[in-house]
PDB file of C-alpha atoms and ligand atoms in Angstrom:
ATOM      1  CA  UNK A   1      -7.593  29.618  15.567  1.00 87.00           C
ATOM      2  CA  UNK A   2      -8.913  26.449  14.277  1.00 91.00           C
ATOM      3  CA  UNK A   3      -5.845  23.542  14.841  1.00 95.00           C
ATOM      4  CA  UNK A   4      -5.722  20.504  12.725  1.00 97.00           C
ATOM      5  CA  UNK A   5      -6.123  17.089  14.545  1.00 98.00           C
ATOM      6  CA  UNK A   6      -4.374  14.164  14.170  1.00 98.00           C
ATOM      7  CA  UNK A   7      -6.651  11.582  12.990  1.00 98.00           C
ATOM      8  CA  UNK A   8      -6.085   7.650  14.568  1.00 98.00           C
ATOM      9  CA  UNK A   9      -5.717   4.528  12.604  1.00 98.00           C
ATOM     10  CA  UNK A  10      -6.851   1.304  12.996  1.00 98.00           C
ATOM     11  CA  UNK A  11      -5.940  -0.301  16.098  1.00 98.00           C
ATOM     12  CA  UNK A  12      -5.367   2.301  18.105  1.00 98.00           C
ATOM     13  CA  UNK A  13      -8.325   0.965  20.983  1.00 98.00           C
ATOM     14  CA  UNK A  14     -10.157   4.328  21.136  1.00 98.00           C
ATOM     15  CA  UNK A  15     -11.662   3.677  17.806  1.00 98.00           C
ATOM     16  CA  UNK A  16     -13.076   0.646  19.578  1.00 98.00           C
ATOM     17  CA  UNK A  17     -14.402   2.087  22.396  1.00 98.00           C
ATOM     18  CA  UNK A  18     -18.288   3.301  22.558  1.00 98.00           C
ATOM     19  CA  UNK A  19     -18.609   6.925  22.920  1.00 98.00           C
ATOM     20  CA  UNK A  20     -20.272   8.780  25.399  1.00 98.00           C
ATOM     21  CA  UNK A  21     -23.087  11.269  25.317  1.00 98.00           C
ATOM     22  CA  UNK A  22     -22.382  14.599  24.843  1.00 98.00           C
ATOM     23  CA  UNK A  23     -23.672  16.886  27.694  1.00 98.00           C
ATOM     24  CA  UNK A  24     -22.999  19.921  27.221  1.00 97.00           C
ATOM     25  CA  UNK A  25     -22.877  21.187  23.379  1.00 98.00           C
ATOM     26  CA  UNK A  26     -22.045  24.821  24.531  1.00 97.00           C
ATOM     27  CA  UNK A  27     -18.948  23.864  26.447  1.00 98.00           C
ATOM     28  CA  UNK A  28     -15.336  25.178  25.382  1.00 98.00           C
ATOM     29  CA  UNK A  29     -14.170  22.055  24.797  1.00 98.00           C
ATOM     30  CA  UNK A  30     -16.788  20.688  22.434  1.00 98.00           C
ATOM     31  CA  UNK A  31     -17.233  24.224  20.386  1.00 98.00           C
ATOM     32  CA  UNK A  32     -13.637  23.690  20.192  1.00 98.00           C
ATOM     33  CA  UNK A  33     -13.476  20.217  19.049  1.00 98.00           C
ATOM     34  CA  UNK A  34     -16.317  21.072  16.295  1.00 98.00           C
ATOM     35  CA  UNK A  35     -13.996  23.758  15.234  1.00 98.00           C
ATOM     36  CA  UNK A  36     -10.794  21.603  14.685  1.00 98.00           C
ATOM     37  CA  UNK A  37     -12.767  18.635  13.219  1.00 98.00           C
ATOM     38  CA  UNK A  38     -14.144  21.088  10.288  1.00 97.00           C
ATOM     39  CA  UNK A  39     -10.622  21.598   9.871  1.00 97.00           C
ATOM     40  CA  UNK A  40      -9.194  18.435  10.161  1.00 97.00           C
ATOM     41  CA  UNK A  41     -12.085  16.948   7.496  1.00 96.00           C
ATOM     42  CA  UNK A  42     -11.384  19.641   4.949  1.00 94.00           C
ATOM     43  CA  UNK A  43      -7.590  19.108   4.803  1.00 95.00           C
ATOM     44  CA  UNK A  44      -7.654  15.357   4.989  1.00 93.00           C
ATOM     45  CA  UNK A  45     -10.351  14.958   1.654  1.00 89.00           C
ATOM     46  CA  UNK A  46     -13.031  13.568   4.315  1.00 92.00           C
ATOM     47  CA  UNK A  47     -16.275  13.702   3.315  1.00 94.00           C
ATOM     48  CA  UNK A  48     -17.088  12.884   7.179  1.00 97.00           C
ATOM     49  CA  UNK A  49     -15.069  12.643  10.226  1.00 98.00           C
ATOM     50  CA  UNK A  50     -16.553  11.018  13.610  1.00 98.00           C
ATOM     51  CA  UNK A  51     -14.270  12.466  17.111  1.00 98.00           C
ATOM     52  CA  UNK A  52     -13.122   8.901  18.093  1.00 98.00           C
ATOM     53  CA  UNK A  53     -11.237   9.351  15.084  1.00 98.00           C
ATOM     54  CA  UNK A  54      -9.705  12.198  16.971  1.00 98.00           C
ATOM     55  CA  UNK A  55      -8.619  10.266  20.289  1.00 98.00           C
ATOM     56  CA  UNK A  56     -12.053  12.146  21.508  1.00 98.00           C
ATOM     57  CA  UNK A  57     -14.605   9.795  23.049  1.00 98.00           C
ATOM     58  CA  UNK A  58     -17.755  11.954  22.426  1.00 98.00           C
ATOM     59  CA  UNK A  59     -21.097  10.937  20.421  1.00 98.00           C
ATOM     60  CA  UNK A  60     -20.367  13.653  17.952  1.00 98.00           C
ATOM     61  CA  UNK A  61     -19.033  13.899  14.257  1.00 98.00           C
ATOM     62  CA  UNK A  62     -19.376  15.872  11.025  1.00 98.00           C
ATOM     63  CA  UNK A  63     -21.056  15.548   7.756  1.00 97.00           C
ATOM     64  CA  UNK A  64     -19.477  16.916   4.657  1.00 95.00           C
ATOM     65  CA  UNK A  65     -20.318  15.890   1.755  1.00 90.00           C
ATOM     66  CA  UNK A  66     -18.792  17.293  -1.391  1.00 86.00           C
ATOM     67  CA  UNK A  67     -16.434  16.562  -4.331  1.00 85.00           C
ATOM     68  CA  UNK A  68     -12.956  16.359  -3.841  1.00 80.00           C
ATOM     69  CA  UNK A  69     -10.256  14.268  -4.408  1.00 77.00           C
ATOM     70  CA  UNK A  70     -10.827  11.311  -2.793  1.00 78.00           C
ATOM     71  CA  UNK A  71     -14.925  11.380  -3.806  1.00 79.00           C
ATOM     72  CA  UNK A  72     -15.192  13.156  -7.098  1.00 78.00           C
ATOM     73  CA  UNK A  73     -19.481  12.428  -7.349  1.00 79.00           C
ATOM     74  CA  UNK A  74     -20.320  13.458  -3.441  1.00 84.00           C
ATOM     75  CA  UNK A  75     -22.950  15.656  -3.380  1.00 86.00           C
ATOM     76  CA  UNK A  76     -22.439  19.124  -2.432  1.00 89.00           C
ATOM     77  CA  UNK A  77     -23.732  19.916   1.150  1.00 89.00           C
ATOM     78  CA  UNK A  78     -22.718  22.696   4.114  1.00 91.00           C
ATOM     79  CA  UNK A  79     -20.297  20.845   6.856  1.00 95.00           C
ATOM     80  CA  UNK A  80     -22.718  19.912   9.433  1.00 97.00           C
ATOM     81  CA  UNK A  81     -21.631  18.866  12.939  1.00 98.00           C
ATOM     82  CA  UNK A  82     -24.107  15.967  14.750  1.00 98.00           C
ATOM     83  CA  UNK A  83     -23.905  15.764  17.981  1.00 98.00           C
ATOM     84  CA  UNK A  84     -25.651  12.659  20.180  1.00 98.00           C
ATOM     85  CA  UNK A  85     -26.818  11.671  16.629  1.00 98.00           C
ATOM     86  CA  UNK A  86     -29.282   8.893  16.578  1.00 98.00           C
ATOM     87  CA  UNK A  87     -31.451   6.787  13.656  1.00 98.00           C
ATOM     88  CA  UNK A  88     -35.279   7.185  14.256  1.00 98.00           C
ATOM     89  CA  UNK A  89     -36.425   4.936  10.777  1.00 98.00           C
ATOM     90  CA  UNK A  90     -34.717   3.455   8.341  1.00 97.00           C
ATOM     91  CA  UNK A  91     -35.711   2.084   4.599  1.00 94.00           C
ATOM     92  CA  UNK A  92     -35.910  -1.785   3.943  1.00 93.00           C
ATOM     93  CA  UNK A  93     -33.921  -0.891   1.076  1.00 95.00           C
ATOM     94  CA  UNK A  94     -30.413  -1.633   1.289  1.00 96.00           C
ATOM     95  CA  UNK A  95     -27.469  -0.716  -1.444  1.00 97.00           C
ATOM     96  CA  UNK A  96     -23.822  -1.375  -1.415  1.00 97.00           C
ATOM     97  CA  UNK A  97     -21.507   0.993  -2.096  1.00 95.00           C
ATOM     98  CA  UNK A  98     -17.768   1.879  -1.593  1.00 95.00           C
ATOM     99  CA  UNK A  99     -16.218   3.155   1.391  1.00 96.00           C
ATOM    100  CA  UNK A 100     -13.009   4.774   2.711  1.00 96.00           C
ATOM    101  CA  UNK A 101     -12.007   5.856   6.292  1.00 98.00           C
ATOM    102  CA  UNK A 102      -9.366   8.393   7.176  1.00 97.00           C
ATOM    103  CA  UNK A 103      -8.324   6.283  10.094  1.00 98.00           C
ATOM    104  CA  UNK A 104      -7.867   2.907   7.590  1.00 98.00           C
ATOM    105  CA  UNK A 105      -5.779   4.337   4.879  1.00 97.00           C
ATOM    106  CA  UNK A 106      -5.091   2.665   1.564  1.00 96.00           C
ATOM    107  CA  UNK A 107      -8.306   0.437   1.489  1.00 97.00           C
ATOM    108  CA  UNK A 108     -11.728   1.032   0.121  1.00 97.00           C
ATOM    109  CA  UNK A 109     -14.622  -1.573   0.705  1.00 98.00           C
ATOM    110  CA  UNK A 110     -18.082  -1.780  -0.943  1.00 98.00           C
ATOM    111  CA  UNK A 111     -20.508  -1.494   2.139  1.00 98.00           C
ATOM    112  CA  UNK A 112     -24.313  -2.422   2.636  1.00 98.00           C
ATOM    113  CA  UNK A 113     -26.166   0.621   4.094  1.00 98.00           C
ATOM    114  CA  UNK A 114     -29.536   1.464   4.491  1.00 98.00           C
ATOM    115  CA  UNK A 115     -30.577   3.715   1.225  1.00 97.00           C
ATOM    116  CA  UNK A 116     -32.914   6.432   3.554  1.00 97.00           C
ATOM    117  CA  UNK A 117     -32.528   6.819   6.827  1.00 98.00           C
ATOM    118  CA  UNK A 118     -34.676   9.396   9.369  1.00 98.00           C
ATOM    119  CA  UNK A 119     -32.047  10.697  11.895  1.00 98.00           C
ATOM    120  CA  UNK A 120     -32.167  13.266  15.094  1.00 98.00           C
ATOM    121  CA  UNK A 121     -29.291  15.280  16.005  1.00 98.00           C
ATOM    122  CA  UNK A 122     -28.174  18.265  17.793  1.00 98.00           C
ATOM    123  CA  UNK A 123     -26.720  20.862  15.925  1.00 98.00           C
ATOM    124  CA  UNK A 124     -23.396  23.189  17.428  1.00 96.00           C
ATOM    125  CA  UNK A 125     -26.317  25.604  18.341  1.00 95.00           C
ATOM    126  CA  UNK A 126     -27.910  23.324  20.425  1.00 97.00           C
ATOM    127  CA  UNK A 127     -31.039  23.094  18.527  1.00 97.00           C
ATOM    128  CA  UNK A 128     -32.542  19.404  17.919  1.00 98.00           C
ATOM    129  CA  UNK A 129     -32.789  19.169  14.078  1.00 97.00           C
ATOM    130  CA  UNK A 130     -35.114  15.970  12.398  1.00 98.00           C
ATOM    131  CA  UNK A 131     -34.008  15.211   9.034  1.00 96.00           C
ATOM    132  CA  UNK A 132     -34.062  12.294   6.213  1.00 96.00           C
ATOM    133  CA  UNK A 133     -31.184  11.824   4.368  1.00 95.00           C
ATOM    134  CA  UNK A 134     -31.072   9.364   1.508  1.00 94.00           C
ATOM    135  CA  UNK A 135     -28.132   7.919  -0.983  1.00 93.00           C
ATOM    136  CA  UNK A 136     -23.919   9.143  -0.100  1.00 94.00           C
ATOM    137  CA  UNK A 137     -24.876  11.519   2.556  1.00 95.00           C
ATOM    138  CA  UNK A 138     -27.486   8.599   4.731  1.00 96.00           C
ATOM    139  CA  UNK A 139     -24.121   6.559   4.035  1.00 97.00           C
ATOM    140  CA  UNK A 140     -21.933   8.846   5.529  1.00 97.00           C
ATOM    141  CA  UNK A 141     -24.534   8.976   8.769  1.00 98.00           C
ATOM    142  CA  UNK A 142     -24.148   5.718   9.114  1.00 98.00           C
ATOM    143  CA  UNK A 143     -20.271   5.352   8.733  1.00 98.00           C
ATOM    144  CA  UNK A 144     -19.813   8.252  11.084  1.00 98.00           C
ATOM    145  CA  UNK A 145     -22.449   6.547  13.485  1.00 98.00           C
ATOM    146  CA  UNK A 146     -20.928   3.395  13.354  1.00 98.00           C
ATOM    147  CA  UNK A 147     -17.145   5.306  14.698  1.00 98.00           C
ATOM    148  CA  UNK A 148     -19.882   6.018  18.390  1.00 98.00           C
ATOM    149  CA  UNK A 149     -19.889   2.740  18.399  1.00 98.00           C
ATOM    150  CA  UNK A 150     -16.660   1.580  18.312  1.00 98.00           C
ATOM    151  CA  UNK A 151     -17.418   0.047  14.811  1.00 98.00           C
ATOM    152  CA  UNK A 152     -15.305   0.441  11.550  1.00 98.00           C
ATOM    153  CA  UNK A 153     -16.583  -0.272   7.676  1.00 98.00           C
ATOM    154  CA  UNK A 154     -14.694  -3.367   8.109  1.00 98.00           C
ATOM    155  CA  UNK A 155     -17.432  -4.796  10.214  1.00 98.00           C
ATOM    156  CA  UNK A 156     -19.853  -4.338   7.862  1.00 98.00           C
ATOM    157  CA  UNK A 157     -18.718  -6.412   4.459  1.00 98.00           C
ATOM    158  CA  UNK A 158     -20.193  -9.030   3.424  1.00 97.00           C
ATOM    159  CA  UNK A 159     -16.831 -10.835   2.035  1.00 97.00           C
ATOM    160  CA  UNK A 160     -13.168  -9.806   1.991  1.00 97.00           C
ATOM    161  CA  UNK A 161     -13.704  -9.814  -1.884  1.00 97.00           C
ATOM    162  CA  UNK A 162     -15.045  -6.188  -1.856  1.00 97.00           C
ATOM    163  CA  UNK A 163     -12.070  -4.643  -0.172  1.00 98.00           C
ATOM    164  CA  UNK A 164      -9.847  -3.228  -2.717  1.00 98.00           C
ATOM    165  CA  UNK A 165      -6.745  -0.534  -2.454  1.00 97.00           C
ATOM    166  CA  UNK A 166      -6.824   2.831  -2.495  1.00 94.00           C
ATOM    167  CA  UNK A 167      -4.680   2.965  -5.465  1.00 94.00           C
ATOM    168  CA  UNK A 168      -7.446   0.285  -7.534  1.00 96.00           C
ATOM    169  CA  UNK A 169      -9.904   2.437  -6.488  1.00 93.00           C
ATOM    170  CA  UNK A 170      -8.739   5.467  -8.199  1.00 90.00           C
ATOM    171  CA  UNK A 171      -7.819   2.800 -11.421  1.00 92.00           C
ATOM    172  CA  UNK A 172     -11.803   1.640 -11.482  1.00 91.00           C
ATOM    173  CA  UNK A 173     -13.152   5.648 -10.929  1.00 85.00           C
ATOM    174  CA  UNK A 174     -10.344   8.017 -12.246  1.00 80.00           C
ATOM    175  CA  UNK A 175     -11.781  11.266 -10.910  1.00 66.00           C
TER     176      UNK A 175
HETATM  177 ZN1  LIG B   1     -14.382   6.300   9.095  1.00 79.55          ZN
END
Protein backbone atom coordinates (compact mmCIF):
# COMPACT_ATOMS: atom_id res chain seq x y z
CA UNK A 1 0.00 0.00 0.00
CA UNK A 2 0.83 3.40 -1.08
CA UNK A 3 2.18 5.48 2.40
CA UNK A 4 1.96 9.17 2.58
CA UNK A 5 5.32 11.10 2.93
CA UNK A 6 6.16 13.73 4.97
CA UNK A 7 6.98 16.60 2.89
CA UNK A 8 10.21 19.08 4.22
CA UNK A 9 10.11 22.75 4.68
CA UNK A 10 12.34 25.30 4.06
CA UNK A 11 15.56 24.98 5.65
CA UNK A 12 15.77 21.70 6.19
CA UNK A 13 19.45 21.38 3.93
CA UNK A 14 18.22 18.50 1.71
CA UNK A 15 16.10 20.87 -0.20
CA UNK A 16 19.42 22.53 -0.90
CA UNK A 17 21.29 19.84 -1.94
CA UNK A 18 21.60 18.84 -5.88
CA UNK A 19 20.09 15.59 -6.62
CA UNK A 20 21.53 12.75 -8.09
CA UNK A 21 20.75 10.76 -11.19
CA UNK A 22 18.50 8.18 -11.02
CA UNK A 23 19.95 4.76 -12.13
CA UNK A 24 17.85 2.43 -11.94
CA UNK A 25 13.98 3.40 -12.60
CA UNK A 26 12.89 -0.31 -12.08
CA UNK A 27 14.34 -0.61 -8.62
CA UNK A 28 12.04 -1.25 -5.43
CA UNK A 29 12.93 1.67 -3.97
CA UNK A 30 12.20 4.15 -6.73
CA UNK A 31 8.76 2.26 -7.96
CA UNK A 32 8.14 2.72 -4.40
CA UNK A 33 8.95 6.26 -3.96
CA UNK A 34 6.81 7.08 -7.29
CA UNK A 35 4.06 5.31 -5.54
CA UNK A 36 4.06 7.34 -2.21
CA UNK A 37 4.78 10.69 -3.99
CA UNK A 38 1.36 10.21 -6.12
CA UNK A 39 0.03 9.90 -2.81
CA UNK A 40 1.61 12.38 -0.95
CA UNK A 41 0.75 15.14 -4.00
CA UNK A 42 -2.90 14.20 -4.08
CA UNK A 43 -3.52 14.62 -0.32
CA UNK A 44 -1.42 17.70 0.14
CA UNK A 45 -3.43 19.89 -2.97
CA UNK A 46 0.05 19.72 -4.99
CA UNK A 47 -0.19 20.23 -8.34
CA UNK A 48 3.61 18.89 -8.41
CA UNK A 49 5.86 17.41 -5.92
CA UNK A 50 9.81 17.03 -6.62
CA UNK A 51 11.51 13.87 -4.02
CA UNK A 52 13.93 16.34 -2.27
CA UNK A 53 10.81 17.50 -0.97
CA UNK A 54 10.60 14.05 0.46
CA UNK A 55 14.13 13.89 2.30
CA UNK A 56 14.88 11.74 -1.12
CA UNK A 57 17.90 12.98 -3.06
CA UNK A 58 16.91 11.57 -6.52
CA UNK A 59 16.45 13.59 -9.98
CA UNK A 60 12.84 12.59 -10.01
CA UNK A 61 9.37 14.31 -9.33
CA UNK A 62 5.73 14.38 -10.44
CA UNK A 63 3.53 16.44 -12.56
CA UNK A 64 -0.08 16.88 -11.68
CA UNK A 65 -1.79 19.32 -12.83
CA UNK A 66 -5.44 19.77 -12.02
CA UNK A 67 -7.99 21.89 -10.08
CA UNK A 68 -8.19 21.70 -6.58
CA UNK A 69 -8.13 23.70 -3.75
CA UNK A 70 -5.15 25.35 -3.66
CA UNK A 71 -5.19 25.95 -7.84
CA UNK A 72 -8.79 26.21 -8.86
CA UNK A 73 -7.74 27.07 -13.00
CA UNK A 74 -4.85 24.15 -13.34
CA UNK A 75 -5.40 22.33 -16.19
CA UNK A 76 -6.51 18.87 -16.00
CA UNK A 77 -3.67 16.33 -16.80
CA UNK A 78 -2.85 12.37 -15.70
CA UNK A 79 -0.11 12.41 -12.65
CA UNK A 80 3.01 11.90 -14.49
CA UNK A 81 6.24 10.89 -12.73
CA UNK A 82 9.75 12.44 -14.49
CA UNK A 83 12.50 10.89 -13.75
CA UNK A 84 16.29 12.39 -14.70
CA UNK A 85 14.09 15.15 -16.27
CA UNK A 86 15.98 17.60 -18.33
CA UNK A 87 15.08 20.99 -20.63
CA UNK A 88 16.16 20.44 -24.34
CA UNK A 89 14.66 24.23 -25.71
CA UNK A 90 13.06 26.73 -24.23
CA UNK A 91 10.85 29.91 -25.62
CA UNK A 92 12.35 33.54 -25.41
CA UNK A 93 9.10 34.26 -24.03
CA UNK A 94 8.94 34.67 -20.47
CA UNK A 95 5.59 35.27 -18.14
CA UNK A 96 5.21 35.71 -14.48
CA UNK A 97 2.95 34.01 -12.64
CA UNK A 98 2.14 32.89 -9.02
CA UNK A 99 3.65 30.18 -7.20
CA UNK A 100 3.25 28.01 -4.06
CA UNK A 101 5.47 25.16 -2.65
CA UNK A 102 4.35 22.47 -0.26
CA UNK A 103 7.65 22.68 1.50
CA UNK A 104 7.22 26.85 1.99
CA UNK A 105 3.80 27.03 3.42
CA UNK A 106 1.77 30.19 3.78
CA UNK A 107 3.52 32.20 0.92
CA UNK A 108 2.77 32.52 -2.72
CA UNK A 109 5.19 34.50 -5.12
CA UNK A 110 4.64 35.64 -8.74
CA UNK A 111 7.55 33.83 -10.66
CA UNK A 112 9.22 34.46 -14.18
CA UNK A 113 9.24 31.16 -16.17
CA UNK A 114 9.82 30.33 -19.51
CA UNK A 115 6.16 30.19 -21.35
CA UNK A 116 7.17 26.72 -23.62
CA UNK A 117 9.61 24.63 -22.78
CA UNK A 118 10.83 21.16 -24.81
CA UNK A 119 11.72 18.64 -22.01
CA UNK A 120 13.08 14.77 -21.96
CA UNK A 121 12.21 12.50 -19.27
CA UNK A 122 11.92 8.99 -18.29
CA UNK A 123 8.73 7.75 -17.50
CA UNK A 124 8.10 4.89 -14.32
CA UNK A 125 8.21 2.44 -17.35
CA UNK A 126 11.45 3.30 -18.28
CA UNK A 127 10.63 4.59 -21.61
CA UNK A 128 12.33 8.08 -22.69
CA UNK A 129 9.31 10.33 -23.51
CA UNK A 130 10.04 14.00 -25.63
CA UNK A 131 7.41 16.40 -24.98
CA UNK A 132 6.59 20.37 -25.10
CA UNK A 133 4.71 21.67 -22.51
CA UNK A 134 3.58 25.27 -22.53
CA UNK A 135 1.65 27.74 -19.86
CA UNK A 136 0.89 26.12 -15.76
CA UNK A 137 2.07 22.72 -16.59
CA UNK A 138 5.92 24.10 -18.41
CA UNK A 139 5.70 26.11 -14.96
CA UNK A 140 5.32 23.32 -12.88
CA UNK A 141 8.48 21.55 -14.93
CA UNK A 142 10.37 24.11 -14.07
CA UNK A 143 9.45 24.52 -10.29
CA UNK A 144 9.81 20.80 -9.85
CA UNK A 145 13.23 21.04 -11.82
CA UNK A 146 14.43 23.73 -9.94
CA UNK A 147 13.79 21.30 -6.27
CA UNK A 148 17.05 18.80 -8.46
CA UNK A 149 18.75 21.57 -8.03
CA UNK A 150 18.62 22.51 -4.74
CA UNK A 151 16.66 25.69 -5.83
CA UNK A 152 13.31 27.04 -4.33
CA UNK A 153 10.72 29.74 -6.10
CA UNK A 154 12.29 32.07 -3.78
CA UNK A 155 15.34 32.24 -5.93
CA UNK A 156 13.64 33.17 -8.74
CA UNK A 157 11.65 36.70 -7.89
CA UNK A 158 12.45 39.51 -9.15
CA UNK A 159 11.54 41.68 -5.85
CA UNK A 160 10.22 40.74 -2.41
CA UNK A 161 7.11 42.82 -3.54
CA UNK A 162 5.54 39.78 -5.33
CA UNK A 163 5.53 37.49 -2.36
CA UNK A 164 2.23 37.59 -0.77
CA UNK A 165 0.42 35.08 1.95
CA UNK A 166 -1.34 32.26 1.42
CA UNK A 167 -4.31 33.67 3.03
CA UNK A 168 -4.08 37.11 0.35
CA UNK A 169 -3.82 34.80 -2.17
CA UNK A 170 -7.05 33.12 -1.70
CA UNK A 171 -8.54 37.06 -0.96
CA UNK A 172 -7.18 38.19 -4.72
CA UNK A 173 -8.51 34.54 -6.48
CA UNK A 174 -11.40 33.16 -4.25
CA UNK A 175 -11.68 29.74 -5.88
ZN1 LIG B 1 8.05 23.36 -4.59
Amino acid sequence: MPELLEVIELGNPILRHKAQLVEDVQSNRIQTLVENLLVTVKEANGVGIAAPQVAQSDRLFIVASRPNLRYPAAPMMEPTAMINPRILAHSDETVKGWEGCLSIPGIRGEVPRDRAIEVEYTGRDGKLHKQELTDFVARIFQHELDHLDGIVFLDRIESTQDLITEREYQRLFPG
